[in-house]
Amino acid sequence: MTGPDADVLARAYRIAVRDLRACYNPDGIVAGRLHFNAYWARDGFWACLGALALGDADQVRAHLDTFVRFQRPSGEVPVRIEFLGHTFGHYHTRRVHPRALFRAGTLFADPLDPTALFIIAARAYAAATGDLAFCGRFQTPMDRAVAWLAARDRDGDGLVESGYLAGWMDSVLKKDKIFYLNVVYLEGLRACAEVNDWLGRVPQATQMRRRAERVARRLREVFWTGEYFADWVHAGRRGGFSSDGHVLAILWGIADAGETARILDVIRRRGLEADTPLRTCDPPYRPWQIFPFYYLAGIPDYHSTLVWPWLGILHAVNKARLGLREQAVADLARIGGWFVTGGAVAEVYEPDGRPVARRFFQAEVPFAWHAGLYVYALHALGLAPLPAGASGAAP
């Protein structure tokens, strides 16, 4: 590939690789180096995809082993693990022992997606390395994780229910049945089935697939509106359109061809990718749906109208798989241009592509989640530049 987009992609890729590896620690991948200098489950598990694309499998194994070590007997995985050298503003504290935290914002219990992403990341590692010894060690933690997730199905209908701030949008007050969380739960079940296959545990794999099939059916029955999947369902009411669950449902093949076409049409008609690679939601969340702390921090728009590149990055991967490669490359170049202009991969951006910098909040830099997924996407699309001195096709 040649031209302006190729130059931007190559430069952005080098920045993403640098920033991802800047977040490597001996025991895993930290979320960042400014505010989030700790092992955050979501951030690290997504970043693992980029690390695997780079061949840094040892780093991924270390990250997974760290979360295995701090998993509760119930199967729940920490939201984050703090460690020596944790940073709080400009003050550096020293902790003698790592500390695992299981609550969102230290207040709200039982975030669900860290535990499901734990299984998904382990499958990705095992698929990339063929490390059956790790799979054997992971068997018990995986079984515990699935059991804990299944117990979140409080009404026995096949879908998990949650309290407030149980997903990655930990500024938005929504609860009960959330589409994004159930998509990640479904893929966690599928990942568990595959790992069981590799371990020769055929009955367990079959059981997980049957459970996953039931969740898939219930997703359509409960969330499908005829055009898209509702963001949430609670007390007979439904939320609007949220990009997170849709991007992942398409990425993982949970949405069928007809559903995918309708979802993409909604994104196009509503202009959700017109001014940014992909807006987070439509309509924006109401003021009373935002956790009050975010007003105090000056970022009530944190998960509503600010831009999170991971959504646009995976949306581009989906487009490429659907034959819309030109659009996919353009989206990745636009995101990459933000990285190049800022000289780093940041956590969250203003709609015009500037990293968020407000009186009481500055976006994390570097940010492993976005850096890792950008590396993953360029490898997945064959756009990653060759190392200096190499020849042949891109990986």
mmCIF file of C-alpha atoms in Angstrom:
data_model
loop_
_atom_site.group_PDB
_atom_site.id
_atom_site.type_symbol
_atom_site.label_atom_id
_atom_site.label_comp_id
_atom_site.label_asym_id
_atom_site.label_seq_id
_atom_site.Cartn_x
_atom_site.Cartn_y
_atom_site.Cartn_z
ATOM 1 C CA MET A 1 0.000 0.000 0.000
ATOM 2 C CA THR A 2 1.277 3.459 -0.912
ATOM 3 C CA GLY A 3 0.068 7.035 -0.579
ATOM 4 C CA PRO A 4 -0.765 9.414 2.301
ATOM 5 C CA ASP A 5 -2.789 6.831 4.226
ATOM 6 C CA ALA A 6 0.102 4.364 4.089
ATOM 7 C CA ASP A 7 2.466 6.922 5.618
ATOM 8 C CA VAL A 8 0.018 7.775 8.410
ATOM 9 C CA LEU A 9 -0.663 4.101 9.129
ATOM 10 C CA ALA A 10 3.046 3.290 9.305
ATOM 11 C CA ARG A 11 3.799 6.194 11.631
ATOM 12 C CA ALA A 12 0.772 5.493 13.820
ATOM 13 C CA TYR A 13 1.686 1.815 13.990
ATOM 14 C CA ARG A 14 5.166 2.621 15.282
ATOM 15 C CA ILE A 15 3.674 4.914 17.932
ATOM 16 C CA ALA A 16 1.167 2.238 18.952
ATOM 17 C CA VAL A 17 3.878 -0.432 19.239
ATOM 18 C CA ARG A 18 6.034 1.910 21.315
ATOM 19 C CA ASP A 19 3.158 2.881 23.619
ATOM 20 C CA LEU A 20 1.943 -0.686 24.049
ATOM 21 C CA ARG A 21 5.387 -1.925 25.014
ATOM 22 C CA ALA A 22 5.827 1.094 27.310
ATOM 23 C CA CYS A 23 3.005 -0.451 29.371
ATOM 24 C CA TYR A 24 4.761 -3.798 29.821
ATOM 25 C CA ASN A 25 5.693 -4.743 33.383
ATOM 26 C CA PRO A 26 7.221 -8.026 34.584
ATOM 27 C CA ASP A 27 3.805 -9.332 35.701
ATOM 28 C CA GLY A 28 1.632 -8.062 32.874
ATOM 29 C CA ILE A 29 0.408 -5.029 30.966
ATOM 30 C CA VAL A 30 -0.598 -1.874 32.830
ATOM 31 C CA ALA A 31 -3.376 0.322 31.498
ATOM 32 C CA GLY A 32 -1.162 3.401 31.274
ATOM 33 C CA ARG A 33 1.577 5.357 32.968
ATOM 34 C CA LEU A 34 -0.176 8.534 34.127
ATOM 35 C CA HIS A 35 -3.425 7.821 36.006
ATOM 36 C CA PHE A 36 -3.858 4.096 35.468
ATOM 37 C CA ASN A 37 -0.446 2.678 36.301
ATOM 38 C CA ALA A 38 -1.876 -0.641 37.483
ATOM 39 C CA TYR A 39 -3.094 -3.909 35.982
ATOM 40 C CA TRP A 40 -6.606 -3.050 34.825
ATOM 41 C CA ALA A 41 -8.465 -6.137 33.631
ATOM 42 C CA ARG A 42 -10.338 -4.746 30.617
ATOM 43 C CA ASP A 43 -7.446 -2.638 29.348
ATOM 44 C CA GLY A 44 -4.871 -5.378 29.707
ATOM 45 C CA PHE A 45 -6.971 -8.178 28.241
ATOM 46 C CA TRP A 46 -7.728 -6.119 25.114
ATOM 47 C CA ALA A 47 -4.091 -5.034 24.889
ATOM 48 C CA CYS A 48 -3.134 -8.720 24.861
ATOM 49 C CA LEU A 49 -4.375 -8.964 21.259
ATOM 50 C CA GLY A 50 -1.758 -6.458 20.150
ATOM 51 C CA ALA A 51 0.960 -8.108 22.198
ATOM 52 C CA LEU A 52 0.160 -11.457 20.585
ATOM 53 C CA ALA A 53 0.276 -9.873 17.120
ATOM 54 C CA LEU A 54 3.800 -8.655 17.963
ATOM 55 C CA GLY A 55 4.860 -12.109 19.172
ATOM 56 C CA ASP A 56 5.089 -10.958 22.797
ATOM 57 C CA ALA A 57 3.354 -14.085 24.087
ATOM 58 C CA ASP A 58 5.393 -14.246 27.296
ATOM 59 C CA GLN A 59 3.998 -10.851 28.274
ATOM 60 C CA VAL A 60 0.449 -12.060 27.715
ATOM 61 C CA ARG A 61 1.030 -15.241 29.700
ATOM 62 C CA ALA A 62 2.425 -13.193 32.599
ATOM 63 C CA HIS A 63 -0.643 -10.930 32.529
ATOM 64 C CA LEU A 64 -3.031 -13.886 32.575
ATOM 65 C CA ASP A 65 -1.099 -15.630 35.344
ATOM 66 C CA THR A 66 -1.295 -12.476 37.471
ATOM 67 C CA PHE A 67 -5.081 -12.433 37.245
ATOM 68 C CA VAL A 68 -5.233 -16.168 37.924
ATOM 69 C CA ARG A 69 -3.275 -15.513 41.109
ATOM 70 C CA PHE A 70 -5.740 -12.873 42.321
ATOM 71 C CA GLN A 71 -8.954 -14.535 41.171
ATOM 72 C CA ARG A 72 -11.398 -15.106 44.021
ATOM 73 C CA PRO A 73 -12.422 -18.689 44.885
ATOM 74 C CA SER A 74 -15.886 -17.747 43.588
ATOM 75 C CA GLY A 75 -14.362 -17.200 40.135
ATOM 76 C CA GLU A 76 -14.627 -13.410 40.026
ATOM 77 C CA VAL A 77 -11.663 -11.595 38.468
ATOM 78 C CA PRO A 78 -10.435 -8.234 39.831
ATOM 79 C CA VAL A 79 -11.258 -4.979 38.087
ATOM 80 C CA ARG A 80 -7.660 -3.974 38.715
ATOM 81 C CA ILE A 81 -4.551 -4.968 40.628
ATOM 82 C CA GLU A 82 -2.429 -2.201 42.132
ATOM 83 C CA PHE A 83 1.250 -2.817 42.737
ATOM 84 C CA LEU A 84 4.569 -1.264 43.751
ATOM 85 C CA GLY A 85 4.982 2.152 42.227
ATOM 86 C CA HIS A 86 1.274 2.942 41.876
ATOM 87 C CA THR A 87 0.928 6.609 40.934
ATOM 88 C CA PHE A 88 -1.648 9.035 42.345
ATOM 89 C CA GLY A 89 -1.254 12.372 40.594
ATOM 90 C CA HIS A 90 2.279 13.563 41.244
ATOM 91 C CA TYR A 91 2.529 11.577 44.473
ATOM 92 C CA HIS A 92 4.153 8.149 44.253
ATOM 93 C CA THR A 93 3.131 5.625 46.874
ATOM 94 C CA ARG A 94 4.919 2.359 47.595
ATOM 95 C CA ARG A 95 2.838 -0.687 48.367
ATOM 96 C CA VAL A 96 4.592 -3.626 49.934
ATOM 97 C CA HIS A 97 1.965 -6.068 48.601
ATOM 98 C CA PRO A 98 -0.208 -5.905 45.476
ATOM 99 C CA ARG A 99 -3.865 -5.206 46.139
ATOM 100 C CA ALA A 100 -6.756 -6.551 44.071
ATOM 101 C CA LEU A 101 -9.890 -4.421 43.730
ATOM 102 C CA PHE A 102 -13.222 -5.903 42.672
ATOM 103 C CA ARG A 103 -15.505 -2.848 42.635
ATOM 104 C CA ALA A 104 -16.073 -0.122 40.035
ATOM 105 C CA GLY A 105 -14.961 3.153 41.564
ATOM 106 C CA THR A 106 -14.607 1.276 44.904
ATOM 107 C CA LEU A 107 -18.413 1.555 45.292
ATOM 108 C CA PHE A 108 -20.266 -0.709 42.878
ATOM 109 C CA ALA A 109 -19.830 -4.460 43.175
ATOM 110 C CA ASP A 110 -19.583 -7.192 40.570
ATOM 111 C CA PRO A 111 -18.413 -5.674 37.269
ATOM 112 C CA LEU A 112 -19.012 -8.524 34.806
ATOM 113 C CA ASP A 113 -16.866 -8.009 31.734
ATOM 114 C CA PRO A 114 -13.422 -8.427 33.398
ATOM 115 C CA THR A 115 -14.225 -12.061 34.177
ATOM 116 C CA ALA A 116 -15.536 -12.821 30.668
ATOM 117 C CA LEU A 117 -12.620 -11.022 28.982
ATOM 118 C CA PHE A 118 -10.261 -13.086 31.156
ATOM 119 C CA ILE A 119 -11.458 -16.239 29.372
ATOM 120 C CA ILE A 120 -11.487 -14.586 25.939
ATOM 121 C CA ALA A 121 -7.892 -13.364 26.328
ATOM 122 C CA ALA A 122 -6.757 -16.796 27.523
ATOM 123 C CA ARG A 123 -8.275 -18.389 24.418
ATOM 124 C CA ALA A 124 -6.473 -15.876 22.218
ATOM 125 C CA TYR A 125 -3.169 -16.686 23.926
ATOM 126 C CA ALA A 126 -3.688 -20.441 23.614
ATOM 127 C CA ALA A 127 -4.756 -20.165 19.958
ATOM 128 C CA ALA A 128 -1.684 -18.079 19.119
ATOM 129 C CA THR A 129 0.829 -20.261 20.978
ATOM 130 C CA GLY A 130 -0.633 -23.764 21.208
ATOM 131 C CA ASP A 131 0.432 -23.722 24.874
ATOM 132 C CA LEU A 132 -1.531 -26.695 26.214
ATOM 133 C CA ALA A 133 0.383 -26.605 29.483
ATOM 134 C CA PHE A 134 -1.114 -23.178 30.137
ATOM 135 C CA CYS A 135 -4.569 -24.473 29.154
ATOM 136 C CA GLY A 136 -4.195 -27.230 31.723
ATOM 137 C CA ARG A 137 -3.322 -24.716 34.444
ATOM 138 C CA PHE A 138 -6.136 -22.453 33.288
ATOM 139 C CA GLN A 139 -8.822 -25.146 33.450
ATOM 140 C CA THR A 140 -9.822 -24.597 37.081
ATOM 141 C CA PRO A 141 -9.727 -20.768 36.932
ATOM 142 C CA MET A 142 -11.801 -20.929 33.737
ATOM 143 C CA ASP A 143 -14.409 -23.229 35.288
ATOM 144 C CA ARG A 144 -14.667 -20.937 38.306
ATOM 145 C CA ALA A 145 -14.996 -17.869 36.077
ATOM 146 C CA VAL A 146 -17.848 -19.397 34.054
ATOM 147 C CA ALA A 147 -19.634 -20.505 37.208
ATOM 148 C CA TRP A 148 -19.403 -16.988 38.645
ATOM 149 C CA LEU A 149 -20.707 -15.441 35.428
ATOM 150 C CA ALA A 150 -23.582 -17.930 35.183
ATOM 151 C CA ALA A 151 -24.604 -17.034 38.733
ATOM 152 C CA ARG A 152 -25.201 -13.433 37.534
ATOM 153 C CA ASP A 153 -28.251 -14.796 35.666
ATOM 154 C CA ARG A 154 -30.466 -13.963 38.605
ATOM 155 C CA ASP A 155 -33.826 -14.723 36.975
ATOM 156 C CA GLY A 156 -32.726 -17.911 35.193
ATOM 157 C CA ASP A 157 -33.624 -16.703 31.694
ATOM 158 C CA GLY A 158 -30.158 -17.314 30.209
ATOM 159 C CA LEU A 159 -29.024 -13.675 30.245
ATOM 160 C CA VAL A 160 -26.886 -12.088 32.951
ATOM 161 C CA GLU A 161 -28.226 -9.199 34.986
ATOM 162 C CA SER A 162 -26.098 -6.552 36.638
ATOM 163 C CA GLY A 163 -26.151 -3.606 38.981
ATOM 164 C CA TYR A 164 -24.856 -0.153 38.162
ATOM 165 C CA LEU A 165 -21.420 0.422 36.569
ATOM 166 C CA ALA A 166 -20.906 -3.269 35.795
ATOM 167 C CA GLY A 167 -19.372 -2.699 32.349
ATOM 168 C CA TRP A 168 -16.630 -0.613 30.763
ATOM 169 C CA MET A 169 -18.940 2.437 30.719
ATOM 170 C CA ASP A 170 -18.404 3.060 34.399
ATOM 171 C CA SER A 171 -19.796 6.579 34.227
ATOM 172 C CA VAL A 172 -23.257 5.581 32.989
ATOM 173 C CA LEU A 173 -25.996 4.451 35.375
ATOM 174 C CA LYS A 174 -27.695 1.544 33.640
ATOM 175 C CA LYS A 175 -28.501 -1.842 35.116
ATOM 176 C CA ASP A 176 -30.358 -5.138 34.762
ATOM 177 C CA LYS A 177 -29.975 -6.607 31.240
ATOM 178 C CA ILE A 178 -27.221 -4.833 29.301
ATOM 179 C CA PHE A 179 -26.529 -5.881 25.730
ATOM 180 C CA TYR A 180 -22.750 -5.312 25.785
ATOM 181 C CA LEU A 181 -22.308 -7.415 28.931
ATOM 182 C CA ASN A 182 -24.343 -10.277 27.508
ATOM 183 C CA VAL A 183 -22.371 -10.223 24.247
ATOM 184 C CA VAL A 184 -19.101 -10.499 26.184
ATOM 185 C CA TYR A 185 -20.633 -13.218 28.388
ATOM 186 C CA LEU A 186 -21.692 -15.169 25.292
ATOM 187 C CA GLU A 187 -18.219 -14.947 23.785
ATOM 188 C CA GLY A 188 -16.740 -16.011 27.122
ATOM 189 C CA LEU A 189 -18.847 -19.173 26.944
ATOM 190 C CA ARG A 190 -17.668 -19.820 23.389
ATOM 191 C CA ALA A 191 -14.063 -19.273 24.437
ATOM 192 C CA CYS A 192 -14.509 -21.713 27.301
ATOM 193 C CA ALA A 193 -15.892 -24.295 24.869
ATOM 194 C CA GLU A 194 -12.846 -23.963 22.616
ATOM 195 C CA VAL A 195 -10.352 -24.287 25.459
ATOM 196 C CA ASN A 196 -12.225 -27.369 26.674
ATOM 197 C CA ASP A 197 -11.969 -28.801 23.150
ATOM 198 C CA TRP A 198 -8.195 -28.319 23.213
ATOM 199 C CA LEU A 199 -8.050 -30.052 26.596
ATOM 200 C CA GLY A 200 -10.106 -32.989 25.317
ATOM 201 C CA ARG A 201 -12.992 -32.191 27.669
ATOM 202 C CA VAL A 202 -15.731 -32.928 25.158
ATOM 203 C CA PRO A 203 -18.741 -33.034 27.548
ATOM 204 C CA GLN A 204 -17.760 -29.693 29.083
ATOM 205 C CA ALA A 205 -17.268 -28.142 25.639
ATOM 206 C CA THR A 206 -20.682 -29.379 24.521
ATOM 207 C CA GLN A 207 -22.316 -27.988 27.642
ATOM 208 C CA MET A 208 -20.746 -24.559 27.069
ATOM 209 C CA ARG A 209 -21.892 -24.486 23.443
ATOM 210 C CA ARG A 210 -25.450 -25.320 24.423
ATOM 211 C CA ARG A 211 -25.412 -22.580 27.029
ATOM 212 C CA ALA A 212 -24.016 -20.145 24.470
ATOM 213 C CA GLU A 213 -26.736 -21.062 21.972
ATOM 214 C CA ARG A 214 -29.388 -20.290 24.571
ATOM 215 C CA VAL A 215 -27.814 -16.909 25.332
ATOM 216 C CA ALA A 216 -27.706 -16.114 21.594
ATOM 217 C CA ARG A 217 -31.418 -16.905 21.243
ATOM 218 C CA ARG A 218 -32.298 -14.783 24.257
ATOM 219 C CA LEU A 219 -30.251 -11.845 22.931
ATOM 220 C CA ARG A 220 -32.532 -11.682 19.910
ATOM 221 C CA GLU A 221 -35.716 -12.209 21.884
ATOM 222 C CA VAL A 222 -34.942 -9.545 24.484
ATOM 223 C CA PHE A 223 -32.777 -6.893 22.777
ATOM 224 C CA TRP A 224 -33.502 -6.922 19.018
ATOM 225 C CA THR A 225 -35.637 -3.959 17.940
ATOM 226 C CA GLY A 226 -35.893 -4.823 14.261
ATOM 227 C CA GLU A 227 -33.047 -2.442 13.373
ATOM 228 C CA TYR A 228 -30.497 -2.895 16.150
ATOM 229 C CA PHE A 229 -30.022 -4.360 19.628
ATOM 230 C CA ALA A 230 -31.207 -2.140 22.488
ATOM 231 C CA ASP A 231 -28.481 -0.916 24.828
ATOM 232 C CA TRP A 232 -30.302 -2.118 27.951
ATOM 233 C CA VAL A 233 -33.613 -3.533 29.117
ATOM 234 C CA HIS A 234 -35.010 -2.711 32.554
ATOM 235 C CA ALA A 235 -38.521 -2.674 34.012
ATOM 236 C CA GLY A 236 -40.161 -2.969 30.607
ATOM 237 C CA ARG A 237 -38.124 -0.110 29.100
ATOM 238 C CA ARG A 238 -35.317 -0.190 26.524
ATOM 239 C CA GLY A 239 -32.259 1.941 25.936
ATOM 240 C CA GLY A 240 -31.118 3.385 22.634
ATOM 241 C CA PHE A 241 -28.202 2.468 20.372
ATOM 242 C CA SER A 242 -24.789 1.784 21.948
ATOM 243 C CA SER A 243 -21.864 0.974 19.666
ATOM 244 C CA ASP A 244 -19.928 -1.315 22.026
ATOM 245 C CA GLY A 245 -22.154 -4.399 21.947
ATOM 246 C CA HIS A 246 -22.837 -4.031 18.217
ATOM 247 C CA VAL A 247 -19.153 -3.799 17.268
ATOM 248 C CA LEU A 248 -18.385 -6.929 19.286
ATOM 249 C CA ALA A 249 -21.469 -8.823 18.093
ATOM 250 C CA ILE A 250 -20.313 -8.310 14.500
ATOM 251 C CA LEU A 251 -16.643 -8.989 15.308
ATOM 252 C CA TRP A 252 -17.434 -12.321 16.957
ATOM 253 C CA GLY A 253 -20.106 -13.420 14.476
ATOM 254 C CA ILE A 254 -22.923 -13.184 17.022
ATOM 255 C CA ALA A 255 -24.968 -10.897 14.769
ATOM 256 C CA ASP A 256 -26.044 -12.713 11.603
ATOM 257 C CA ALA A 257 -25.708 -11.273 8.106
ATOM 258 C CA GLY A 258 -29.158 -9.668 8.095
ATOM 259 C CA GLU A 259 -28.714 -8.127 11.536
ATOM 260 C CA THR A 260 -25.266 -6.858 10.602
ATOM 261 C CA ALA A 261 -26.610 -5.141 7.486
ATOM 262 C CA ARG A 262 -29.342 -3.414 9.504
ATOM 263 C CA ILE A 263 -26.891 -2.322 12.214
ATOM 264 C CA LEU A 264 -24.528 -0.830 9.635
ATOM 265 C CA ASP A 265 -27.465 0.945 8.030
ATOM 266 C CA VAL A 266 -28.421 2.504 11.380
ATOM 267 C CA ILE A 267 -24.826 3.690 11.853
ATOM 268 C CA ARG A 268 -24.851 5.216 8.357
ATOM 269 C CA ARG A 269 -28.306 6.838 8.527
ATOM 270 C CA ARG A 270 -27.693 8.368 11.936
ATOM 271 C CA GLY A 271 -24.262 9.659 10.937
ATOM 272 C CA LEU A 272 -22.534 7.849 13.794
ATOM 273 C CA GLU A 273 -19.306 7.550 11.793
ATOM 274 C CA ALA A 274 -19.533 10.823 9.885
ATOM 275 C CA ASP A 275 -17.548 13.099 12.191
ATOM 276 C CA THR A 276 -15.576 10.455 14.120
ATOM 277 C CA PRO A 277 -14.622 6.844 13.370
ATOM 278 C CA LEU A 278 -17.571 5.748 15.536
ATOM 279 C CA ARG A 279 -19.651 7.581 18.110
ATOM 280 C CA THR A 280 -20.259 5.808 21.404
ATOM 281 C CA CYS A 281 -24.036 5.962 21.533
ATOM 282 C CA ASP A 282 -27.160 7.517 20.032
ATOM 283 C CA PRO A 283 -28.871 9.392 21.505
ATOM 284 C CA PRO A 284 -26.346 10.611 24.106
ATOM 285 C CA TYR A 285 -27.062 9.460 27.642
ATOM 286 C CA ARG A 286 -29.373 11.725 29.636
ATOM 287 C CA PRO A 287 -27.882 13.935 32.368
ATOM 288 C CA TRP A 288 -29.519 11.864 35.126
ATOM 289 C CA GLN A 289 -27.899 8.686 33.743
ATOM 290 C CA ILE A 290 -24.388 9.980 34.471
ATOM 291 C CA PHE A 291 -22.737 9.073 37.772
ATOM 292 C CA PRO A 292 -22.380 12.385 39.704
ATOM 293 C CA PHE A 293 -18.615 12.019 40.224
ATOM 294 C CA TYR A 294 -18.090 12.661 36.511
ATOM 295 C CA TYR A 295 -19.778 16.053 36.780
ATOM 296 C CA LEU A 296 -17.384 16.949 39.593
ATOM 297 C CA ALA A 297 -14.464 15.819 37.415
ATOM 298 C CA GLY A 298 -15.710 17.946 34.519
ATOM 299 C CA ILE A 299 -16.277 15.014 32.176
ATOM 300 C CA PRO A 300 -20.012 14.175 32.186
ATOM 301 C CA ASP A 301 -19.563 13.376 28.473
ATOM 302 C CA TYR A 302 -16.884 10.745 29.201
ATOM 303 C CA HIS A 303 -18.802 7.758 27.795
ATOM 304 C CA SER A 304 -21.469 9.720 25.950
ATOM 305 C CA THR A 305 -20.063 12.092 23.328
ATOM 306 C CA LEU A 306 -16.294 11.778 23.723
ATOM 307 C CA VAL A 307 -14.520 9.424 21.306
ATOM 308 C CA TRP A 308 -13.041 6.056 22.285
ATOM 309 C CA PRO A 309 -10.802 4.786 19.461
ATOM 310 C CA TRP A 310 -11.191 1.110 20.339
ATOM 311 C CA LEU A 311 -14.741 1.224 18.956
ATOM 312 C CA GLY A 312 -13.631 2.716 15.645
ATOM 313 C CA ILE A 313 -10.656 0.363 15.420
ATOM 314 C CA LEU A 314 -12.772 -2.780 15.772
ATOM 315 C CA HIS A 315 -15.475 -1.256 13.552
ATOM 316 C CA ALA A 316 -12.779 -0.944 10.868
ATOM 317 C CA VAL A 317 -11.826 -4.612 11.317
ATOM 318 C CA ASN A 318 -15.483 -5.511 10.832
ATOM 319 C CA LYS A 319 -15.722 -3.395 7.681
ATOM 320 C CA ALA A 320 -12.673 -5.063 6.184
ATOM 321 C CA ARG A 321 -14.122 -8.502 6.841
ATOM 322 C CA LEU A 322 -17.376 -7.421 5.197
ATOM 323 C CA GLY A 323 -15.608 -6.308 2.029
ATOM 324 C CA LEU A 324 -15.517 -2.586 2.882
ATOM 325 C CA ARG A 325 -11.732 -2.458 2.952
ATOM 326 C CA GLU A 326 -11.361 1.052 1.560
ATOM 327 C CA GLN A 327 -13.586 2.434 4.326
ATOM 328 C CA ALA A 328 -11.705 0.384 6.918
ATOM 329 C CA VAL A 329 -8.331 1.753 5.847
ATOM 330 C CA ALA A 330 -9.684 5.308 5.858
ATOM 331 C CA ASP A 331 -11.019 4.877 9.400
ATOM 332 C CA LEU A 332 -7.736 3.465 10.667
ATOM 333 C CA ALA A 333 -5.830 6.284 8.966
ATOM 334 C CA ARG A 334 -8.091 8.865 10.590
ATOM 335 C CA ILE A 335 -7.526 7.348 14.045
ATOM 336 C CA GLY A 336 -3.834 6.946 13.306
ATOM 337 C CA GLY A 337 -3.678 10.603 12.356
ATOM 338 C CA TRP A 338 -4.789 11.492 15.880
ATOM 339 C CA PHE A 339 -1.956 9.371 17.290
ATOM 340 C CA VAL A 340 0.562 10.977 14.949
ATOM 341 C CA THR A 341 -0.605 14.525 15.678
ATOM 342 C CA GLY A 342 -0.488 13.944 19.427
ATOM 343 C CA GLY A 343 2.683 11.872 19.292
ATOM 344 C CA ALA A 344 1.110 9.179 21.477
ATOM 345 C CA VAL A 345 -1.913 6.917 21.920
ATOM 346 C CA ALA A 346 -4.341 8.507 24.376
ATOM 347 C CA GLU A 347 -7.301 7.191 26.303
ATOM 348 C CA VAL A 348 -10.162 9.367 25.085
ATOM 349 C CA TYR A 349 -10.538 12.173 22.548
ATOM 350 C CA GLU A 350 -12.656 15.195 21.803
ATOM 351 C CA PRO A 351 -14.773 14.785 18.644
ATOM 352 C CA ASP A 352 -12.202 16.849 16.713
ATOM 353 C CA GLY A 353 -9.421 14.375 17.523
ATOM 354 C CA ARG A 354 -7.685 16.185 20.387
ATOM 355 C CA PRO A 355 -6.858 14.131 23.504
ATOM 356 C CA VAL A 356 -9.147 15.272 26.309
ATOM 357 C CA ALA A 357 -7.429 17.824 28.548
ATOM 358 C CA ARG A 358 -9.667 19.660 30.981
ATOM 359 C CA ARG A 359 -9.211 21.445 34.271
ATOM 360 C CA PHE A 360 -9.577 18.357 36.473
ATOM 361 C CA PHE A 361 -8.980 15.573 33.956
ATOM 362 C CA GLN A 362 -6.346 14.677 31.402
ATOM 363 C CA ALA A 363 -6.634 11.622 29.171
ATOM 364 C CA GLU A 364 -4.259 8.787 30.020
ATOM 365 C CA VAL A 365 -1.088 8.575 27.902
ATOM 366 C CA PRO A 366 0.101 6.059 26.832
ATOM 367 C CA PHE A 367 -3.016 3.916 26.764
ATOM 368 C CA ALA A 368 -2.459 0.189 26.302
ATOM 369 C CA TRP A 369 -6.032 -0.727 25.321
ATOM 370 C CA HIS A 370 -6.068 1.466 22.208
ATOM 371 C CA ALA A 371 -2.425 0.904 21.346
ATOM 372 C CA GLY A 372 -2.859 -2.869 21.516
ATOM 373 C CA LEU A 373 -5.997 -2.938 19.416
ATOM 374 C CA TYR A 374 -4.478 -0.639 16.797
ATOM 375 C CA VAL A 375 -1.524 -3.006 16.453
ATOM 376 C CA TYR A 376 -3.922 -5.954 16.297
ATOM 377 C CA ALA A 377 -6.067 -4.296 13.613
ATOM 378 C CA LEU A 378 -3.168 -3.422 11.325
ATOM 379 C CA HIS A 379 -1.877 -6.977 11.551
ATOM 380 C CA ALA A 380 -5.374 -8.391 10.984
ATOM 381 C CA LEU A 381 -5.760 -6.294 7.811
ATOM 382 C CA GLY A 382 -2.216 -6.931 6.576
ATOM 383 C CA LEU A 383 -1.333 -3.249 6.974
ATOM 384 C CA ALA A 384 1.423 -3.537 9.584
ATOM 385 C CA PRO A 385 4.706 -2.250 8.097
ATOM 386 C CA LEU A 386 7.597 -4.650 7.807
ATOM 387 C CA PRO A 387 10.478 -4.280 10.257
ATOM 388 C CA ALA A 388 13.462 -2.389 8.907
ATOM 389 C CA GLY A 389 15.486 -4.580 6.583
ATOM 390 C CA ALA A 390 12.732 -7.192 6.108
ATOM 391 C CA SER A 391 11.192 -8.210 2.822
ATOM 392 C CA GLY A 392 8.109 -10.046 1.685
ATOM 393 C CA ALA A 393 4.446 -9.633 2.559
ATOM 394 C CA ALA A 394 3.282 -7.925 5.704
ATOM 395 C CA PRO A 395 2.147 -10.286 8.477
#
